[in-house]
Amino acid sequence: MTDTDTDVAPVLPVGPPRTPSRTGRRAWILTVLLVVFMMINFADKSVLGLAAEQIRQDLGLSASAFGLASSAFFLLFSVSGAAVGLLADRVRPKWLLLIMAVLWSVSQAPLAVGGGLAALIASRVLLGAAEGPAYPVAQQTTLSWFPNHRRNLPGALIVLGITLGVLVAAPVLTWLIDHHGWRSAVAAVALAGVVWTLLWIPFGGEGPYAAAADIEPPAEAASEDVRGTGERTGTAGREQATMPYRRILATRTWIGVTIGYFSTYWVIAFALVWLPSYLRDGLGYSSAASTRLLMLFWGLSGILVLGQAGLTGWMLRRGIASRWARGWVGGVLLLVSGVSCLVLPVVPAGALAVVLLAGAFGLSGAMGSIAATTIMELAPAHRRGGALGIMNAVVTTAGLIAPTLIGSLVDTHGVGGYQYAVLITGAVLLVGGTAAVTLINPARDARLLYV
């Protein structure tokens, strides 16, 4: 018997019973805190991309060496994501999130004051290990405050934190980099982690739908079970803790979501590390214009994430199966994004190229929210942390592969390497979109798990 097949001793919540009004207020306070958590998370990630030219000049790095340093962030990212995801089914996510935020700041403090390539790589490896579990644990914690049919908006807001992190970070960190050097930007994001930690200690916690709470959900949730919203109670709920992870990972839905989200993360890694350089060196935009375009693409992504949440919620409330409301909505966005990438290299610079860039880098982000809410619908409560963590571990290997591959292409082919990178990204997105459309069906697979 493997570790992933063992039973889990549930952790009972403590403290006074939650009233509906108290639960509702605290649910949104926690959601806002975790949106800020994800903002800091992606501000950390974006520093290297925004400061790419300064770092390469300061440390004397080739494109391949810089790509390697960027990929070092993902060396332990996936491993820690899976390990802590499994741990989140046993340990209160509140403390896991706290430890992550502390490590973010600790890992960046030495780089803020000095060091060369070795310090840069060491800092990024430790930071990656600490940030690997951030998204799945943040989603698990946020969604533990909401029943299935109400999870689309809070899940989307956590993804929106990614967009807001880049939108806020891009102008602020660019200003710091231009006026005070790239190390000042590293110091700023490290300080942000400290501030968030101080806020999380008194306010953090899990909700009444927490994976670790082996209790009967509130009356609202009990009625939702009758309506088929995916919250299981009674005997089925007691069986959740003994279900092996391998059964969940073998479902078509888990596989389809993972492939689809992998393609999204490929785009995220490209955008964070190489898109600023691609806009400047590959397409000839100035530094200021590149920053404005980056904000446009990330802003579009944020709008679409919220739009997808609204559309999916509307479809679910009208009885449309999640196969269509989640799988097809996410899959179509990935397919359109992939086609935009494939057309982009043959279009001259201009308005059409900007539209295609927006399609290529702005449409796929909604899959992150869809992936989390789909896994929460699919997996039993006591297996959600592991199912999310293992998915995230597989998905984020894209962050290890993409920056290194693109750096190698740029070193080999010069600015033409960016065109090859965009074409490869288009192919990855088409595979992800096809998998999402054809494989995702959480309602069906959730039923099959109990057959």
CSV table of C-alpha atoms in Angstrom, one decimal:
chain,number,residue,atom,x,y,z
A,1,MET,CA,0.0,0.0,0.0
A,2,THR,CA,1.4,3.4,-0.9
A,3,ASP,CA,1.2,6.6,1.1
A,4,THR,CA,-1.4,8.0,-1.2
A,5,ASP,CA,-3.7,5.1,-0.5
A,6,THR,CA,-3.7,5.3,3.3
A,7,ASP,CA,-6.7,6.5,5.3
A,8,VAL,CA,-6.6,10.1,6.7
A,9,ALA,CA,-7.5,11.0,10.2
A,10,PRO,CA,-9.9,13.9,9.9
A,11,VAL,CA,-9.2,17.1,11.8
A,12,LEU,CA,-12.2,18.4,13.5
A,13,PRO,CA,-12.7,22.2,13.5
A,14,VAL,CA,-12.6,24.1,16.8
A,15,GLY,CA,-14.2,27.3,18.0
A,16,PRO,CA,-17.7,28.5,18.1
A,17,PRO,CA,-20.3,27.3,15.5
A,18,ARG,CA,-20.4,29.5,12.4
A,19,THR,CA,-23.6,31.3,11.7
A,20,PRO,CA,-24.5,31.9,8.0
A,21,SER,CA,-23.9,35.6,8.2
A,22,ARG,CA,-20.6,35.2,10.1
A,23,THR,CA,-19.5,32.5,7.6
A,24,GLY,CA,-20.4,34.7,4.6
A,25,ARG,CA,-18.5,37.7,5.9
A,26,ARG,CA,-15.4,35.7,6.8
A,27,ALA,CA,-15.5,33.8,3.5
A,28,TRP,CA,-15.1,37.0,1.5
A,29,ILE,CA,-12.4,38.4,3.9
A,30,LEU,CA,-10.4,35.2,3.4
A,31,THR,CA,-11.0,35.3,-0.3
A,32,VAL,CA,-9.6,38.9,-0.5
A,33,LEU,CA,-6.5,37.9,1.6
A,34,LEU,CA,-5.8,34.9,-0.7
A,35,VAL,CA,-6.2,37.1,-3.8
A,36,VAL,CA,-3.5,39.3,-2.3
A,37,PHE,CA,-1.5,36.2,-1.6
A,38,MET,CA,-1.6,35.2,-5.2
A,39,MET,CA,-0.8,38.8,-6.3
A,40,ILE,CA,2.4,38.6,-4.2
A,41,ASN,CA,3.1,35.1,-5.6
A,42,PHE,CA,3.1,36.3,-9.2
A,43,ALA,CA,4.9,39.6,-8.4
A,44,ASP,CA,7.7,37.4,-7.1
A,45,LYS,CA,7.6,35.4,-10.4
A,46,SER,CA,7.6,38.5,-12.6
A,47,VAL,CA,10.7,40.2,-11.2
A,48,LEU,CA,13.1,38.3,-13.4
A,49,GLY,CA,11.1,38.9,-16.6
A,50,LEU,CA,10.8,42.6,-16.0
A,51,ALA,CA,14.4,43.0,-15.0
A,52,ALA,CA,15.8,40.6,-17.7
A,53,GLU,CA,18.0,43.1,-19.5
A,54,GLN,CA,19.4,44.6,-16.3
A,55,ILE,CA,20.1,41.2,-14.7
A,56,ARG,CA,21.8,39.8,-17.9
A,57,GLN,CA,24.0,42.9,-18.2
A,58,ASP,CA,24.8,43.0,-14.5
A,59,LEU,CA,25.7,39.4,-14.2
A,60,GLY,CA,27.0,38.9,-17.7
A,61,LEU,CA,24.5,36.2,-18.7
A,62,SER,CA,23.7,34.7,-22.1
A,63,ALA,CA,20.0,34.1,-23.1
A,64,SER,CA,20.5,30.4,-22.3
A,65,ALA,CA,22.1,31.1,-18.9
A,66,PHE,CA,19.2,33.5,-18.0
A,67,GLY,CA,16.7,30.9,-19.2
A,68,LEU,CA,18.4,28.3,-17.0
A,69,ALA,CA,18.2,30.7,-14.0
A,70,SER,CA,14.6,31.3,-14.7
A,71,SER,CA,13.8,27.6,-15.0
A,72,ALA,CA,15.6,27.0,-11.7
A,73,PHE,CA,12.6,28.5,-10.0
A,74,PHE,CA,10.6,25.4,-11.2
A,75,LEU,CA,13.3,22.8,-10.2
A,76,LEU,CA,11.5,21.9,-6.9
A,77,PHE,CA,8.3,23.8,-7.8
A,78,SER,CA,6.4,20.7,-9.0
A,79,VAL,CA,7.8,18.3,-6.3
A,80,SER,CA,6.8,20.6,-3.5
A,81,GLY,CA,3.4,21.3,-5.1
A,82,ALA,CA,2.6,17.6,-5.0
A,83,ALA,CA,4.1,16.9,-1.6
A,84,VAL,CA,2.4,19.9,0.1
A,85,GLY,CA,-0.8,19.2,-1.8
A,86,LEU,CA,-0.9,15.7,-0.2
A,87,LEU,CA,0.0,17.3,3.2
A,88,ALA,CA,-2.9,19.7,2.9
A,89,ASP,CA,-5.3,16.7,3.4
A,90,ARG,CA,-3.6,16.1,6.8
A,91,VAL,CA,-2.4,19.5,8.0
A,92,ARG,CA,-4.5,22.7,8.3
A,93,PRO,CA,-3.9,24.8,5.1
A,94,LYS,CA,-3.8,27.9,7.3
A,95,TRP,CA,-0.3,27.0,8.6
A,96,LEU,CA,0.9,25.7,5.2
A,97,LEU,CA,0.1,29.1,3.6
A,98,LEU,CA,1.8,30.9,6.5
A,99,ILE,CA,5.0,28.9,6.1
A,100,MET,CA,5.0,29.5,2.4
A,101,ALA,CA,4.8,33.3,2.7
A,102,VAL,CA,7.6,33.4,5.3
A,103,LEU,CA,9.8,31.3,3.0
A,104,TRP,CA,9.1,33.6,0.0
A,105,SER,CA,10.6,36.5,1.9
A,106,VAL,CA,13.5,34.6,3.4
A,107,SER,CA,14.5,33.2,0.0
A,108,GLN,CA,14.7,36.6,-1.6
A,109,ALA,CA,16.3,38.6,1.2
A,110,PRO,CA,20.0,37.6,0.4
A,111,LEU,CA,19.5,38.3,-3.3
A,112,ALA,CA,18.2,41.8,-2.5
A,113,VAL,CA,21.6,42.8,-1.0
A,114,GLY,CA,24.1,41.0,-3.3
A,115,GLY,CA,25.3,37.9,-5.0
A,116,GLY,CA,25.8,36.6,-8.6
A,117,LEU,CA,24.5,33.8,-10.7
A,118,ALA,CA,24.9,31.2,-8.0
A,119,ALA,CA,22.9,33.3,-5.5
A,120,LEU,CA,20.3,34.0,-8.2
A,121,ILE,CA,19.8,30.3,-8.9
A,122,ALA,CA,19.8,29.4,-5.2
A,123,SER,CA,17.2,32.1,-4.4
A,124,ARG,CA,15.0,31.0,-7.3
A,125,VAL,CA,15.2,27.3,-6.4
A,126,LEU,CA,14.1,28.0,-2.8
A,127,LEU,CA,11.5,30.5,-3.8
A,128,GLY,CA,10.1,28.0,-6.3
A,129,ALA,CA,9.9,25.3,-3.7
A,130,ALA,CA,8.0,27.6,-1.4
A,131,GLU,CA,5.6,28.9,-4.1
A,132,GLY,CA,5.0,25.5,-5.8
A,133,PRO,CA,2.0,24.6,-3.5
A,134,ALA,CA,0.6,28.2,-3.3
A,135,TYR,CA,-2.1,28.0,-6.0
A,136,PRO,CA,-3.7,24.7,-5.1
A,137,VAL,CA,-3.6,25.3,-1.4
A,138,ALA,CA,-5.0,28.8,-1.8
A,139,GLN,CA,-7.8,27.5,-4.0
A,140,GLN,CA,-8.5,24.6,-1.6
A,141,THR,CA,-8.7,27.0,1.3
A,142,THR,CA,-10.8,29.6,-0.5
A,143,LEU,CA,-13.3,27.1,-2.0
A,144,SER,CA,-13.7,25.4,1.4
A,145,TRP,CA,-15.9,28.4,2.3
A,146,PHE,CA,-18.3,27.9,-0.6
A,147,PRO,CA,-20.6,25.1,-1.9
A,148,ASN,CA,-20.0,23.7,-5.4
A,149,HIS,CA,-22.5,26.0,-7.3
A,150,ARG,CA,-21.0,29.1,-5.6
A,151,ARG,CA,-17.3,28.3,-6.3
A,152,ASN,CA,-16.9,29.8,-9.7
A,153,LEU,CA,-16.6,33.5,-8.6
A,154,PRO,CA,-14.2,32.9,-5.6
A,155,GLY,CA,-12.2,30.4,-7.7
A,156,ALA,CA,-11.9,33.0,-10.5
A,157,LEU,CA,-10.9,35.7,-8.0
A,158,ILE,CA,-7.9,33.6,-6.9
A,159,VAL,CA,-6.9,33.4,-10.6
A,160,LEU,CA,-7.5,37.1,-10.9
A,161,GLY,CA,-4.9,37.6,-8.2
A,162,ILE,CA,-2.4,36.3,-10.7
A,163,THR,CA,-3.5,39.0,-13.2
A,164,LEU,CA,-3.6,41.7,-10.6
A,165,GLY,CA,-0.2,40.7,-9.3
A,166,VAL,CA,1.3,41.3,-12.7
A,167,LEU,CA,-0.7,44.4,-13.4
A,168,VAL,CA,0.3,46.0,-10.2
A,169,ALA,CA,3.8,44.6,-10.2
A,170,ALA,CA,4.6,45.6,-13.8
A,171,PRO,CA,4.6,49.4,-13.4
A,172,VAL,CA,5.7,49.5,-9.8
A,173,LEU,CA,8.6,47.1,-10.2
A,174,THR,CA,9.6,48.6,-13.6
A,175,TRP,CA,9.9,52.0,-11.9
A,176,LEU,CA,12.0,50.5,-9.1
A,177,ILE,CA,14.2,48.7,-11.6
A,178,ASP,CA,14.7,51.8,-13.7
A,179,HIS,CA,15.4,54.1,-10.8
A,180,HIS,CA,16.9,52.0,-8.1
A,181,GLY,CA,18.1,48.8,-9.8
A,182,TRP,CA,16.7,45.3,-10.0
A,183,ARG,CA,17.7,44.3,-6.5
A,184,SER,CA,15.3,47.0,-5.1
A,185,ALA,CA,12.5,45.2,-6.8
A,186,VAL,CA,13.5,41.9,-5.2
A,187,ALA,CA,13.5,43.7,-1.8
A,188,ALA,CA,10.0,45.1,-2.4
A,189,VAL,CA,8.4,41.8,-3.1
A,190,ALA,CA,10.1,40.2,-0.1
A,191,LEU,CA,8.7,43.0,2.1
A,192,ALA,CA,5.2,42.4,0.7
A,193,GLY,CA,5.4,38.8,1.8
A,194,VAL,CA,6.2,39.9,5.4
A,195,VAL,CA,3.2,42.3,5.5
A,196,TRP,CA,0.9,39.6,4.2
A,197,THR,CA,2.1,37.1,6.8
A,198,LEU,CA,1.3,39.5,9.6
A,199,LEU,CA,-2.3,39.9,8.3
A,200,TRP,CA,-2.8,36.1,7.8
A,201,ILE,CA,-1.9,35.1,11.3
A,202,PRO,CA,-5.1,36.6,12.9
A,203,PHE,CA,-7.5,36.2,10.0
A,204,GLY,CA,-6.6,33.0,8.2
A,205,GLY,CA,-8.5,29.7,8.5
A,206,GLU,CA,-10.6,27.1,6.7
A,207,GLY,CA,-14.3,27.1,6.0
A,208,PRO,CA,-17.2,24.7,6.7
A,209,TYR,CA,-16.6,22.8,3.5
A,210,ALA,CA,-12.9,22.2,4.3
A,211,ALA,CA,-11.4,19.0,3.1
A,212,ALA,CA,-10.2,18.3,6.6
A,213,ALA,CA,-13.5,18.8,8.3
A,214,ASP,CA,-15.3,15.4,8.6
A,215,ILE,CA,-18.6,17.0,9.7
A,216,GLU,CA,-22.0,17.4,8.3
A,217,PRO,CA,-22.2,20.5,6.2
A,218,PRO,CA,-24.7,23.3,7.0
A,219,ALA,CA,-28.3,22.9,6.1
A,220,GLU,CA,-27.7,24.9,2.9
A,221,ALA,CA,-25.2,22.3,1.7
A,222,ALA,CA,-27.5,19.4,2.6
A,223,SER,CA,-30.2,20.8,0.3
A,224,GLU,CA,-27.6,21.3,-2.4
A,225,ASP,CA,-26.7,17.7,-2.2
A,226,VAL,CA,-30.2,16.9,-3.2
A,227,ARG,CA,-29.9,19.3,-6.2
A,228,GLY,CA,-26.7,17.5,-7.3
A,229,THR,CA,-24.2,20.3,-6.7
A,230,GLY,CA,-21.5,17.9,-5.8
A,231,GLU,CA,-21.3,18.0,-2.0
A,232,ARG,CA,-21.6,14.5,-0.6
A,233,THR,CA,-22.8,13.7,2.8
A,234,GLY,CA,-23.7,10.7,4.9
A,235,THR,CA,-22.2,7.3,4.1
A,236,ALA,CA,-20.7,8.5,0.8
A,237,GLY,CA,-19.0,11.3,2.8
A,238,ARG,CA,-17.5,8.8,5.2
A,239,GLU,CA,-16.1,6.7,2.3
A,240,GLN,CA,-14.3,9.7,0.8
A,241,ALA,CA,-11.3,9.5,3.2
A,242,THR,CA,-10.5,5.9,2.1
A,243,MET,CA,-10.6,6.5,-1.7
A,244,PRO,CA,-7.1,6.0,-3.2
A,245,TYR,CA,-5.7,8.9,-5.2
A,246,ARG,CA,-4.9,6.7,-8.1
A,247,ARG,CA,-8.6,6.3,-8.9
A,248,ILE,CA,-9.1,10.1,-9.1
A,249,LEU,CA,-5.9,10.6,-11.2
A,250,ALA,CA,-7.1,7.9,-13.6
A,251,THR,CA,-10.3,9.7,-14.5
A,252,ARG,CA,-10.7,11.3,-17.9
A,253,THR,CA,-11.6,14.6,-16.2
A,254,TRP,CA,-8.4,14.8,-14.1
A,255,ILE,CA,-6.3,13.9,-17.2
A,256,GLY,CA,-8.2,16.4,-19.4
A,257,VAL,CA,-8.0,19.2,-16.8
A,258,THR,CA,-4.3,18.6,-16.2
A,259,ILE,CA,-3.4,18.7,-20.0
A,260,GLY,CA,-5.5,21.8,-20.5
A,261,TYR,CA,-4.0,23.6,-17.5
A,262,PHE,CA,-0.5,22.5,-18.6
A,263,SER,CA,-1.0,24.5,-21.8
A,264,THR,CA,-2.1,27.5,-19.8
A,265,TYR,CA,0.9,27.3,-17.6
A,266,TRP,CA,3.2,27.1,-20.6
A,267,VAL,CA,1.8,30.5,-21.7
A,268,ILE,CA,2.2,31.9,-18.2
A,269,ALA,CA,5.9,30.8,-18.1
A,270,PHE,CA,6.5,32.3,-21.5
A,271,ALA,CA,4.7,35.6,-20.5
A,272,LEU,CA,6.5,36.0,-17.2
A,273,VAL,CA,10.1,35.2,-18.4
A,274,TRP,CA,10.3,36.0,-22.1
A,275,LEU,CA,7.3,38.1,-23.2
A,276,PRO,CA,8.9,41.4,-22.2
A,277,SER,CA,12.0,40.6,-24.2
A,278,TYR,CA,10.0,39.3,-27.1
A,279,LEU,CA,8.0,42.5,-27.3
A,280,ARG,CA,11.2,44.6,-27.2
A,281,ASP,CA,13.7,42.6,-29.1
A,282,GLY,CA,11.5,40.4,-31.3
A,283,LEU,CA,8.8,42.9,-32.2
A,284,GLY,CA,10.6,46.2,-31.7
A,285,TYR,CA,8.5,47.9,-29.1
A,286,SER,CA,10.0,50.3,-26.6
A,287,SER,CA,10.3,49.5,-23.0
A,288,ALA,CA,7.4,51.7,-22.1
A,289,ALA,CA,5.2,50.4,-24.9
A,290,SER,CA,6.1,46.8,-23.9
A,291,THR,CA,4.9,47.5,-20.3
A,292,ARG,CA,1.6,48.9,-21.6
A,293,LEU,CA,1.1,45.9,-23.8
A,294,LEU,CA,1.9,43.5,-20.9
A,295,MET,CA,-0.7,45.3,-18.8
A,296,LEU,CA,-3.2,45.1,-21.7
A,297,PHE,CA,-2.7,41.3,-22.1
A,298,TRP,CA,-2.9,40.6,-18.3
A,299,GLY,CA,-5.9,42.9,-18.0
A,300,LEU,CA,-7.7,41.1,-20.8
A,301,SER,CA,-6.9,37.8,-19.0
A,302,GLY,CA,-8.4,39.1,-15.8
A,303,ILE,CA,-11.6,40.3,-17.5
A,304,LEU,CA,-12.0,36.9,-19.2
A,305,VAL,CA,-11.4,35.0,-15.9
A,306,LEU,CA,-14.3,36.9,-14.4
A,307,GLY,CA,-16.4,36.6,-17.5
A,308,GLN,CA,-15.8,32.8,-17.5
A,309,ALA,CA,-16.9,32.6,-13.9
A,310,GLY,CA,-20.1,34.4,-14.6
A,311,LEU,CA,-20.8,32.4,-17.7
A,312,THR,CA,-20.1,29.0,-16.0
A,313,GLY,CA,-22.1,29.9,-13.0
A,314,TRP,CA,-25.0,31.0,-15.2
A,315,MET,CA,-24.9,27.7,-17.1
A,316,LEU,CA,-24.7,25.6,-14.0
A,317,ARG,CA,-27.7,27.4,-12.4
A,318,ARG,CA,-29.7,26.6,-15.5
A,319,GLY,CA,-28.9,22.9,-15.2
A,320,ILE,CA,-26.3,22.8,-18.0
A,321,ALA,CA,-23.8,20.0,-17.2
A,322,SER,CA,-20.3,21.0,-16.0
A,323,ARG,CA,-18.9,19.2,-19.0
A,324,TRP,CA,-20.1,22.1,-21.1
A,325,ALA,CA,-20.0,24.8,-18.5
A,326,ARG,CA,-16.4,24.1,-17.5
A,327,GLY,CA,-14.8,21.7,-20.1
A,328,TRP,CA,-16.1,23.3,-23.3
A,329,VAL,CA,-15.8,26.9,-22.1
A,330,GLY,CA,-12.2,26.4,-21.1
A,331,GLY,CA,-11.3,24.3,-24.1
A,332,VAL,CA,-12.6,26.7,-26.6
A,333,LEU,CA,-10.6,29.6,-25.1
A,334,LEU,CA,-7.5,27.4,-25.3
A,335,LEU,CA,-8.2,26.6,-28.9
A,336,VAL,CA,-8.7,30.2,-29.9
A,337,SER,CA,-5.5,31.1,-28.1
A,338,GLY,CA,-3.6,28.4,-29.9
A,339,VAL,CA,-4.8,29.5,-33.3
A,340,SER,CA,-3.8,33.1,-32.5
A,341,CYS,CA,-0.2,31.9,-31.7
A,342,LEU,CA,0.0,29.9,-35.0
A,343,VAL,CA,-1.1,32.9,-37.1
A,344,LEU,CA,1.0,35.6,-35.2
A,345,PRO,CA,4.4,34.9,-36.8
A,346,VAL,CA,3.1,35.5,-40.4
A,347,VAL,CA,1.4,38.8,-39.5
A,348,PRO,CA,3.3,42.1,-39.8
A,349,ALA,CA,3.6,44.4,-36.9
A,350,GLY,CA,0.6,46.6,-36.3
A,351,ALA,CA,-3.0,46.5,-34.9
A,352,LEU,CA,-3.7,43.0,-36.1
A,353,ALA,CA,-0.5,41.7,-34.5
A,354,VAL,CA,-1.6,43.3,-31.2
A,355,VAL,CA,-5.0,41.6,-31.4
A,356,LEU,CA,-3.3,38.2,-32.0
A,357,LEU,CA,-0.9,38.8,-29.2
A,358,ALA,CA,-3.9,39.6,-26.9
A,359,GLY,CA,-5.5,36.4,-28.1
A,360,ALA,CA,-2.4,34.3,-27.7
A,361,PHE,CA,-1.5,35.6,-24.2
A,362,GLY,CA,-4.8,36.8,-22.8
A,363,LEU,CA,-7.4,34.1,-23.4
A,364,SER,CA,-5.9,31.0,-21.8
A,365,GLY,CA,-5.8,32.2,-18.1
A,366,ALA,CA,-9.4,31.2,-17.4
A,367,MET,CA,-8.4,27.5,-17.5
A,368,GLY,CA,-6.7,28.0,-14.1
A,369,SER,CA,-10.0,28.7,-12.4
A,370,ILE,CA,-11.8,26.0,-14.3
A,371,ALA,CA,-9.1,23.4,-13.4
A,372,ALA,CA,-9.5,24.2,-9.6
A,373,THR,CA,-13.3,24.2,-9.5
A,374,THR,CA,-13.5,21.1,-11.7
A,375,ILE,CA,-11.2,19.1,-9.4
A,376,MET,CA,-13.1,20.3,-6.4
A,377,GLU,CA,-16.3,19.0,-8.0
A,378,LEU,CA,-14.7,15.7,-9.0
A,379,ALA,CA,-12.7,14.7,-5.9
A,380,PRO,CA,-14.1,13.6,-2.5
A,381,ALA,CA,-13.6,16.2,0.2
A,382,HIS,CA,-10.7,14.4,1.9
A,383,ARG,CA,-8.8,13.9,-1.4
A,384,ARG,CA,-9.1,17.4,-2.8
A,385,GLY,CA,-5.8,18.8,-1.5
A,386,GLY,CA,-3.8,15.9,-3.0
A,387,ALA,CA,-5.8,15.9,-6.3
A,388,LEU,CA,-5.1,19.6,-6.7
A,389,GLY,CA,-1.5,19.4,-5.6
A,390,ILE,CA,-0.6,16.5,-7.9
A,391,MET,CA,-2.3,18.3,-10.8
A,392,ASN,CA,-0.4,21.4,-10.1
A,393,ALA,CA,2.8,19.5,-9.9
A,394,VAL,CA,2.4,18.0,-13.3
A,395,VAL,CA,1.1,21.3,-14.8
A,396,THR,CA,4.0,23.4,-13.5
A,397,THR,CA,6.6,21.3,-15.2
A,398,ALA,CA,5.7,23.6,-18.1
A,399,GLY,CA,7.5,26.4,-16.1
A,400,LEU,CA,10.6,24.3,-16.0
A,401,ILE,CA,10.6,23.4,-19.7
A,402,ALA,CA,9.3,26.6,-21.5
A,403,PRO,CA,11.9,29.2,-20.3
A,404,THR,CA,14.9,26.9,-21.0
A,405,LEU,CA,13.6,25.9,-24.4
A,406,ILE,CA,12.8,29.5,-25.4
A,407,GLY,CA,16.2,30.7,-24.2
A,408,SER,CA,17.9,28.0,-26.3
A,409,LEU,CA,15.9,29.0,-29.3
A,410,VAL,CA,16.9,32.6,-28.9
A,411,ASP,CA,20.6,31.8,-28.6
A,412,THR,CA,20.4,29.5,-31.6
A,413,HIS,CA,18.2,31.6,-34.0
A,414,GLY,CA,18.4,35.1,-32.6
A,415,VAL,CA,15.2,37.1,-32.6
A,416,GLY,CA,13.8,34.4,-35.0
A,417,GLY,CA,13.8,32.1,-32.0
A,418,TYR,CA,10.9,33.9,-30.6
A,419,GLN,CA,8.8,33.0,-33.7
A,420,TYR,CA,9.6,29.3,-33.2
A,421,ALA,CA,8.7,29.7,-29.5
A,422,VAL,CA,5.3,31.2,-30.4
A,423,LEU,CA,4.6,28.4,-32.9
A,424,ILE,CA,5.4,25.7,-30.3
A,425,THR,CA,3.2,27.5,-27.8
A,426,GLY,CA,0.3,27.4,-30.3
A,427,ALA,CA,0.7,23.7,-30.8
A,428,VAL,CA,0.8,23.1,-27.0
A,429,LEU,CA,-2.4,25.2,-26.6
A,430,LEU,CA,-4.2,23.2,-29.4
A,431,VAL,CA,-3.4,19.9,-27.5
A,432,GLY,CA,-4.6,21.4,-24.3
A,433,GLY,CA,-7.9,22.7,-25.7
A,434,THR,CA,-8.6,19.5,-27.5
A,435,ALA,CA,-8.1,17.6,-24.2
A,436,ALA,CA,-10.4,19.9,-22.3
A,437,VAL,CA,-13.2,19.7,-24.8
A,438,THR,CA,-13.0,15.9,-25.2
A,439,LEU,CA,-12.1,14.6,-21.7
A,440,ILE,CA,-13.6,16.9,-19.0
A,441,ASN,CA,-16.8,15.6,-17.5
A,442,PRO,CA,-16.6,15.9,-13.7
A,443,ALA,CA,-20.3,15.0,-13.0
A,444,ARG,CA,-19.9,11.7,-14.9
A,445,ASP,CA,-16.5,10.8,-13.4
A,446,ALA,CA,-17.6,11.8,-9.9
A,447,ARG,CA,-20.4,9.2,-10.1
A,448,LEU,CA,-18.0,6.6,-11.5
A,449,LEU,CA,-15.7,7.0,-8.6
A,450,TYR,CA,-18.4,5.5,-6.3
A,451,VAL,CA,-19.3,2.6,-8.6
